[in-house]
PDB file of C-alpha atoms in Angstrom:
ATOM      1  CA  UNK A   5     175.850  37.852  81.523  1.00 47.00           C
ATOM      2  CA  UNK A   6     179.057  39.642  82.798  1.00 49.00           C
ATOM      3  CA  UNK A   7     178.037  42.380  85.767  1.00 47.00           C
ATOM      4  CA  UNK A   8     179.745  45.731  85.098  1.00 51.00           C
ATOM      5  CA  UNK A   9     181.747  46.630  88.085  1.00 50.00           C
ATOM      6  CA  UNK A  10     180.521  50.090  89.335  1.00 51.00           C
ATOM      7  CA  UNK A  11     183.701  52.583  89.433  1.00 50.00           C
ATOM      8  CA  UNK A  12     182.301  54.257  92.637  1.00 51.00           C
ATOM      9  CA  UNK A  13     182.144  51.097  94.521  1.00 54.00           C
ATOM     10  CA  UNK A  14     185.873  51.075  95.127  1.00 56.00           C
ATOM     11  CA  UNK A  15     186.473  50.651  98.918  1.00 57.00           C
ATOM     12  CA  UNK A  16     189.643  52.718  99.030  1.00 52.00           C
ATOM     13  CA  UNK A  17     187.610  55.870  97.795  1.00 55.00           C
ATOM     14  CA  UNK A  18     185.357  55.348 100.736  1.00 54.00           C
ATOM     15  CA  UNK A  19     188.573  55.074 103.230  1.00 55.00           C
ATOM     16  CA  UNK A  20     190.025  58.172 101.750  1.00 63.00           C
ATOM     17  CA  UNK A  21     186.943  60.166 102.208  1.00 61.00           C
ATOM     18  CA  UNK A  22     186.723  58.927 105.867  1.00 60.00           C
ATOM     19  CA  UNK A  23     190.317  60.007 106.173  1.00 62.00           C
ATOM     20  CA  UNK A  24     189.896  63.455 104.968  1.00 62.00           C
ATOM     21  CA  UNK A  25     186.688  63.945 107.140  1.00 65.00           C
ATOM     22  CA  UNK A  26     188.722  63.027 110.260  1.00 67.00           C
ATOM     23  CA  UNK A  27     191.598  65.222 109.360  1.00 65.00           C
ATOM     24  CA  UNK A  28     189.252  68.126 108.743  1.00 68.00           C
ATOM     25  CA  UNK A  29     187.674  67.290 111.974  1.00 71.00           C
ATOM     26  CA  UNK A  30     190.934  67.306 113.941  1.00 70.00           C
ATOM     27  CA  UNK A  31     191.830  70.627 112.415  1.00 73.00           C
ATOM     28  CA  UNK A  32     188.601  72.294 113.296  1.00 72.00           C
ATOM     29  CA  UNK A  33     188.964  70.817 116.967  1.00 73.00           C
ATOM     30  CA  UNK A  34     192.507  72.059 117.057  1.00 67.00           C
ATOM     31  CA  UNK A  35     191.588  75.605 115.929  1.00 67.00           C
ATOM     32  CA  UNK A  36     188.710  75.702 118.383  1.00 68.00           C
ATOM     33  CA  UNK A  37     190.896  74.711 121.285  1.00 76.00           C
ATOM     34  CA  UNK A  38     193.677  77.178 120.322  1.00 70.00           C
ATOM     35  CA  UNK A  39     190.657  80.054 120.242  1.00 73.00           C
ATOM     36  CA  UNK A  40     189.576  79.048 123.488  1.00 74.00           C
ATOM     37  CA  UNK A  41     193.105  78.990 125.213  1.00 72.00           C
ATOM     38  CA  UNK A  42     193.524  82.446 123.586  1.00 73.00           C
ATOM     39  CA  UNK A  43     190.354  83.679 124.894  1.00 74.00           C
ATOM     40  CA  UNK A  44     190.854  82.289 128.405  1.00 70.00           C
ATOM     41  CA  UNK A  45     194.204  83.841 128.441  1.00 68.00           C
ATOM     42  CA  UNK A  46     192.700  87.258 127.371  1.00 71.00           C
ATOM     43  CA  UNK A  47     190.100  86.916 130.008  1.00 69.00           C
ATOM     44  CA  UNK A  48     192.823  85.973 132.736  1.00 68.00           C
ATOM     45  CA  UNK A  49     194.902  88.785 131.924  1.00 72.00           C
ATOM     46  CA  UNK A  50     191.861  91.198 132.064  1.00 71.00           C
ATOM     47  CA  UNK A  51     190.993  89.765 135.393  1.00 76.00           C
ATOM     48  CA  UNK A  52     194.575  90.183 136.845  1.00 74.00           C
ATOM     49  CA  UNK A  53     194.395  93.798 135.564  1.00 74.00           C
ATOM     50  CA  UNK A  54     191.097  94.539 137.165  1.00 73.00           C
ATOM     51  CA  UNK A  55     192.345  92.937 140.500  1.00 73.00           C
ATOM     52  CA  UNK A  56     195.730  95.108 140.476  1.00 76.00           C
ATOM     53  CA  UNK A  57     193.518  98.078 139.579  1.00 72.00           C
ATOM     54  CA  UNK A  58     191.398  97.341 142.729  1.00 74.00           C
ATOM     55  CA  UNK A  59     194.236  96.909 144.826  1.00 72.00           C
ATOM     56  CA  UNK A  60     195.946 100.138 143.941  1.00 76.00           C
ATOM     57  CA  UNK A  61     192.491 101.772 144.584  1.00 72.00           C
ATOM     58  CA  UNK A  62     192.177 100.268 148.131  1.00 69.00           C
ATOM     59  CA  UNK A  63     195.965 101.364 148.625  1.00 74.00           C
ATOM     60  CA  UNK A  64     194.999 105.162 147.652  1.00 77.00           C
ATOM     61  CA  UNK A  65     191.867 104.970 150.012  1.00 72.00           C
ATOM     62  CA  UNK A  66     193.898 103.550 152.868  1.00 73.00           C
ATOM     63  CA  UNK A  67     196.597 106.213 152.481  1.00 77.00           C
ATOM     64  CA  UNK A  68     194.311 109.081 152.438  1.00 77.00           C
ATOM     65  CA  UNK A  69     192.216 107.548 155.319  1.00 75.00           C
ATOM     66  CA  UNK A  70     195.294 107.147 157.346  1.00 78.00           C
ATOM     67  CA  UNK A  71     196.547 110.770 156.611  1.00 82.00           C
ATOM     68  CA  UNK A  72     193.081 112.149 157.827  1.00 79.00           C
ATOM     69  CA  UNK A  73     193.407 109.937 160.912  1.00 81.00           C
ATOM     70  CA  UNK A  74     196.759 111.200 161.460  1.00 82.00           C
ATOM     71  CA  UNK A  75     195.632 114.748 161.292  1.00 84.00           C
ATOM     72  CA  UNK A  76     192.238 114.270 163.220  1.00 80.00           C
ATOM     73  CA  UNK A  77     194.009 112.389 166.278  1.00 84.00           C
ATOM     74  CA  UNK A  78     197.056 114.400 166.426  1.00 86.00           C
ATOM     75  CA  UNK A  79     196.338 115.625 169.809  1.00 85.00           C
ATOM     76  CA  UNK A  80     196.170 112.031 171.289  1.00 86.00           C
ATOM     77  CA  UNK A  81     199.081 110.839 169.298  1.00 87.00           C
ATOM     78  CA  UNK A  82     201.341 113.595 170.504  1.00 87.00           C
ATOM     79  CA  UNK A  83     200.168 113.111 174.031  1.00 87.00           C
ATOM     80  CA  UNK A  84     201.282 109.527 173.790  1.00 88.00           C
ATOM     81  CA  UNK A  85     197.884 108.116 174.573  1.00 88.00           C
ATOM     82  CA  UNK A  86     197.497 106.203 171.469  1.00 91.00           C
ATOM     83  CA  UNK A  87     199.419 105.341 168.273  1.00 92.00           C
ATOM     84  CA  UNK A  88     198.569 104.910 164.691  1.00 89.00           C
ATOM     85  CA  UNK A  89     200.088 102.022 162.957  1.00 87.00           C
ATOM     86  CA  UNK A  90     199.070 100.531 159.331  1.00 82.00           C
ATOM     87  CA  UNK A  91     195.961 102.808 159.788  1.00 82.00           C
ATOM     88  CA  UNK A  92     194.888 101.060 163.173  1.00 89.00           C
ATOM     89  CA  UNK A  93     194.663 103.010 166.394  1.00 93.00           C
ATOM     90  CA  UNK A  94     196.611 101.309 169.108  1.00 94.00           C
ATOM     91  CA  UNK A  95     195.736 101.841 172.649  1.00 96.00           C
ATOM     92  CA  UNK A  96     197.758 100.292 175.620  1.00 95.00           C
ATOM     93  CA  UNK A  97     195.208  98.389 177.984  1.00 96.00           C
ATOM     94  CA  UNK A  98     196.704 100.238 180.969  1.00 94.00           C
ATOM     95  CA  UNK A  99     195.252 103.593 179.632  1.00 94.00           C
ATOM     96  CA  UNK A 100     191.921 102.252 179.618  1.00 96.00           C
ATOM     97  CA  UNK A 101     191.296  99.415 182.116  1.00 96.00           C
ATOM     98  CA  UNK A 102     192.205  98.321 185.721  1.00 94.00           C
ATOM     99  CA  UNK A 103     194.354  95.054 185.886  1.00 91.00           C
ATOM    100  CA  UNK A 104     192.216  91.875 185.139  1.00 91.00           C
ATOM    101  CA  UNK A 105     189.111  94.240 184.550  1.00 93.00           C
ATOM    102  CA  UNK A 106     187.113  95.035 181.689  1.00 95.00           C
ATOM    103  CA  UNK A 107     185.135  98.299 182.489  1.00 95.00           C
ATOM    104  CA  UNK A 108     186.829 101.325 181.400  1.00 96.00           C
ATOM    105  CA  UNK A 109     188.175 103.730 183.863  1.00 96.00           C
ATOM    106  CA  UNK A 110     187.356 107.323 184.025  1.00 95.00           C
ATOM    107  CA  UNK A 111     190.686 108.029 182.482  1.00 94.00           C
ATOM    108  CA  UNK A 112     189.868 105.324 179.760  1.00 95.00           C
ATOM    109  CA  UNK A 113     186.531 106.733 178.999  1.00 94.00           C
ATOM    110  CA  UNK A 114     188.223 109.982 178.328  1.00 92.00           C
ATOM    111  CA  UNK A 115     190.837 108.490 176.098  1.00 93.00           C
ATOM    112  CA  UNK A 116     187.954 107.048 173.957  1.00 94.00           C
ATOM    113  CA  UNK A 117     186.177 110.348 173.898  1.00 90.00           C
ATOM    114  CA  UNK A 118     189.344 112.054 172.881  1.00 88.00           C
ATOM    115  CA  UNK A 119     189.570 109.944 169.802  1.00 89.00           C
ATOM    116  CA  UNK A 120     185.770 109.757 169.093  1.00 88.00           C
ATOM    117  CA  UNK A 121     185.592 113.141 167.059  1.00 83.00           C
ATOM    118  CA  UNK A 122     188.796 112.452 164.947  1.00 82.00           C
ATOM    119  CA  UNK A 123     187.282 109.001 164.106  1.00 84.00           C
ATOM    120  CA  UNK A 124     183.893 110.303 163.020  1.00 83.00           C
ATOM    121  CA  UNK A 125     185.588 112.835 160.803  1.00 80.00           C
ATOM    122  CA  UNK A 126     187.593 110.050 158.970  1.00 77.00           C
ATOM    123  CA  UNK A 127     184.549 107.622 158.763  1.00 79.00           C
ATOM    124  CA  UNK A 128     183.267 107.330 155.319  1.00 79.00           C
ATOM    125  CA  UNK A 129     179.913 106.390 154.564  1.00 76.00           C
ATOM    126  CA  UNK A 130     180.598 102.870 153.656  1.00 79.00           C
ATOM    127  CA  UNK A 131     183.228 102.311 156.624  1.00 84.00           C
ATOM    128  CA  UNK A 132     182.703 100.237 159.625  1.00 88.00           C
ATOM    129  CA  UNK A 133     185.000 100.271 162.707  1.00 91.00           C
ATOM    130  CA  UNK A 134     186.204  97.045 164.128  1.00 93.00           C
ATOM    131  CA  UNK A 135     187.532  97.212 167.864  1.00 96.00           C
ATOM    132  CA  UNK A 136     189.750  94.343 168.790  1.00 97.00           C
ATOM    133  CA  UNK A 137     191.178  93.286 172.151  1.00 97.00           C
ATOM    134  CA  UNK A 138     194.284  91.511 172.977  1.00 97.00           C
ATOM    135  CA  UNK A 139     196.052  90.064 176.057  1.00 96.00           C
ATOM    136  CA  UNK A 140     199.474  88.706 176.803  1.00 95.00           C
ATOM    137  CA  UNK A 141     199.886  85.083 177.490  1.00 94.00           C
ATOM    138  CA  UNK A 142     199.863  85.445 181.551  1.00 94.00           C
ATOM    139  CA  UNK A 143     196.833  83.607 182.768  1.00 91.00           C
ATOM    140  CA  UNK A 144     194.261  86.231 184.075  1.00 89.00           C
ATOM    141  CA  UNK A 145     193.889  86.112 188.216  1.00 83.00           C
ATOM    142  CA  UNK A 146     190.264  86.120 188.048  1.00 82.00           C
ATOM    143  CA  UNK A 147     187.311  83.905 188.761  1.00 82.00           C
ATOM    144  CA  UNK A 148     185.226  85.878 186.177  1.00 84.00           C
ATOM    145  CA  UNK A 149     187.614  85.895 183.096  1.00 88.00           C
ATOM    146  CA  UNK A 150     190.027  84.034 181.111  1.00 93.00           C
ATOM    147  CA  UNK A 151     192.326  85.926 178.570  1.00 94.00           C
ATOM    148  CA  UNK A 152     189.980  85.349 175.800  1.00 94.00           C
ATOM    149  CA  UNK A 153     186.542  86.572 177.241  1.00 94.00           C
ATOM    150  CA  UNK A 154     188.483  89.449 178.988  1.00 96.00           C
ATOM    151  CA  UNK A 155     189.784  90.836 175.542  1.00 97.00           C
ATOM    152  CA  UNK A 156     186.444  90.350 174.141  1.00 96.00           C
ATOM    153  CA  UNK A 157     184.551  92.252 176.826  1.00 96.00           C
ATOM    154  CA  UNK A 158     186.968  95.232 176.848  1.00 97.00           C
ATOM    155  CA  UNK A 159     186.419  95.418 173.228  1.00 97.00           C
ATOM    156  CA  UNK A 160     182.678  95.440 173.846  1.00 97.00           C
ATOM    157  CA  UNK A 161     182.907  97.968 176.160  1.00 97.00           C
ATOM    158  CA  UNK A 162     184.819 100.439 174.050  1.00 97.00           C
ATOM    159  CA  UNK A 163     182.094  99.744 171.441  1.00 96.00           C
ATOM    160  CA  UNK A 164     179.393 100.827 173.742  1.00 96.00           C
ATOM    161  CA  UNK A 165     181.444 103.790 174.856  1.00 95.00           C
ATOM    162  CA  UNK A 166     181.637 104.784 170.849  1.00 94.00           C
ATOM    163  CA  UNK A 167     178.052 104.439 170.422  1.00 94.00           C
ATOM    164  CA  UNK A 168     177.365 106.693 173.536  1.00 93.00           C
ATOM    165  CA  UNK A 169     179.679 109.259 171.411  1.00 91.00           C
ATOM    166  CA  UNK A 170     177.320 108.961 168.519  1.00 88.00           C
ATOM    167  CA  UNK A 171     178.598 106.283 166.460  1.00 89.00           C
ATOM    168  CA  UNK A 172     176.174 104.531 164.380  1.00 88.00           C
ATOM    169  CA  UNK A 173     175.800 100.836 166.177  1.00 91.00           C
ATOM    170  CA  UNK A 174     175.336  99.186 162.640  1.00 89.00           C
ATOM    171  CA  UNK A 175     178.890 100.276 161.659  1.00 88.00           C
ATOM    172  CA  UNK A 176     180.613  98.915 164.761  1.00 92.00           C
ATOM    173  CA  UNK A 177     181.594  95.488 165.823  1.00 92.00           C
ATOM    174  CA  UNK A 178     183.977  93.940 168.380  1.00 96.00           C
ATOM    175  CA  UNK A 179     186.291  90.978 168.525  1.00 95.00           C
ATOM    176  CA  UNK A 180     188.393  89.413 171.273  1.00 96.00           C
ATOM    177  CA  UNK A 181     191.561  87.471 170.310  1.00 96.00           C
ATOM    178  CA  UNK A 182     193.057  86.905 174.057  1.00 95.00           C
ATOM    179  CA  UNK A 183     196.801  85.866 173.857  1.00 95.00           C
ATOM    180  CA  UNK A 184     196.824  84.518 170.526  1.00 93.00           C
ATOM    181  CA  UNK A 185     197.786  87.465 168.149  1.00 93.00           C
ATOM    182  CA  UNK A 186     200.733  89.131 170.016  1.00 94.00           C
ATOM    183  CA  UNK A 187     202.507  92.043 168.458  1.00 93.00           C
ATOM    184  CA  UNK A 188     205.736  91.107 170.087  1.00 95.00           C
ATOM    185  CA  UNK A 189     207.006  87.528 171.536  1.00 95.00           C
ATOM    186  CA  UNK A 190     205.965  87.352 175.163  1.00 95.00           C
ATOM    187  CA  UNK A 191     209.345  86.951 176.678  1.00 94.00           C
ATOM    188  CA  UNK A 192     209.814  90.191 178.536  1.00 95.00           C
ATOM    189  CA  UNK A 193     207.381  92.439 180.821  1.00 95.00           C
ATOM    190  CA  UNK A 194     207.688  95.375 178.353  1.00 95.00           C
ATOM    191  CA  UNK A 195     206.366  93.071 175.535  1.00 95.00           C
ATOM    192  CA  UNK A 196     203.733  91.712 177.579  1.00 95.00           C
ATOM    193  CA  UNK A 197     202.480  95.294 178.449  1.00 94.00           C
ATOM    194  CA  UNK A 198     202.692  96.235 174.719  1.00 94.00           C
ATOM    195  CA  UNK A 199     200.608  92.932 173.665  1.00 96.00           C
ATOM    196  CA  UNK A 200     197.910  94.061 176.263  1.00 96.00           C
ATOM    197  CA  UNK A 201     196.041  96.459 174.134  1.00 96.00           C
ATOM    198  CA  UNK A 202     192.978  97.663 172.167  1.00 97.00           C
ATOM    199  CA  UNK A 203     193.067  98.182 168.380  1.00 96.00           C
ATOM    200  CA  UNK A 204     190.477 100.438 166.453  1.00 95.00           C
ATOM    201  CA  UNK A 205     190.526  99.970 162.609  1.00 91.00           C
ATOM    202  CA  UNK A 206     188.436 101.557 160.045  1.00 86.00           C
ATOM    203  CA  UNK A 207     187.425  99.001 157.191  1.00 80.00           C
ATOM    204  CA  UNK A 208     185.568  99.947 153.978  1.00 74.00           C
ATOM    205  CA  UNK A 209     182.345  97.612 153.684  1.00 68.00           C
ATOM    206  CA  UNK A 210     179.831  98.083 150.811  1.00 56.00           C
ATOM    207  CA  UNK A 211     176.614  97.676 152.408  1.00 47.00           C
ATOM    208  CA  UNK A 212     174.407  95.162 150.369  1.00 41.00           C
ATOM    209  CA  UNK A 213     170.796  95.926 149.551  1.00 44.00           C
ATOM    210  CA  UNK A 214     168.619  93.715 151.621  1.00 45.00           C
ATOM    211  CA  UNK A 215     165.659  92.137 150.106  1.00 44.00           C
ATOM    212  CA  UNK A 216     163.156  89.654 151.486  1.00 46.00           C
ATOM    213  CA  UNK A 217     161.991  89.107 155.058  1.00 47.00           C
TER     214      UNK A 217
END
């Protein structure tokens, strides 16, 4: 008895169906990848716009603060006791401390007291004040200090004086950089004098809610 061949048993039909399925799968994968790529590009563009907007807002806040500082500290600036550069108050160490010493002189305390009121007026509710000390590259002639810890203790003593003038202690911090961040090359006595300085900067810092112990 002759067996009847089933028309649907053709192996080429199976291969064709498999090929169509693979092509369809490839098309779906390609469309999905293109959609994902487009979505990532949109997200990246949105992120860049948010960053630029944030930077612009920070520049605006900084400009407003600098204008307020300049007005509040006008007397000290005109007297030549301080300079305001890029929103930072620059004070020569010779106006504040004795040579190779970290304790504020009476004149130095007067300088800090003179600028404290202006600083308080310019301080926003989310701002903190960073006091930084700097020296030149000449080794300190002292058994007590190196350039680094001399600059640090000077910054700490300025912070203590600001606290005594009514600044909240939790919004003040100090740092010492020694000779490692000069404004000018240490190639002349004038440049070394300018490098021996204290900087006071106002920095926005959003206080995070503290939870737990």
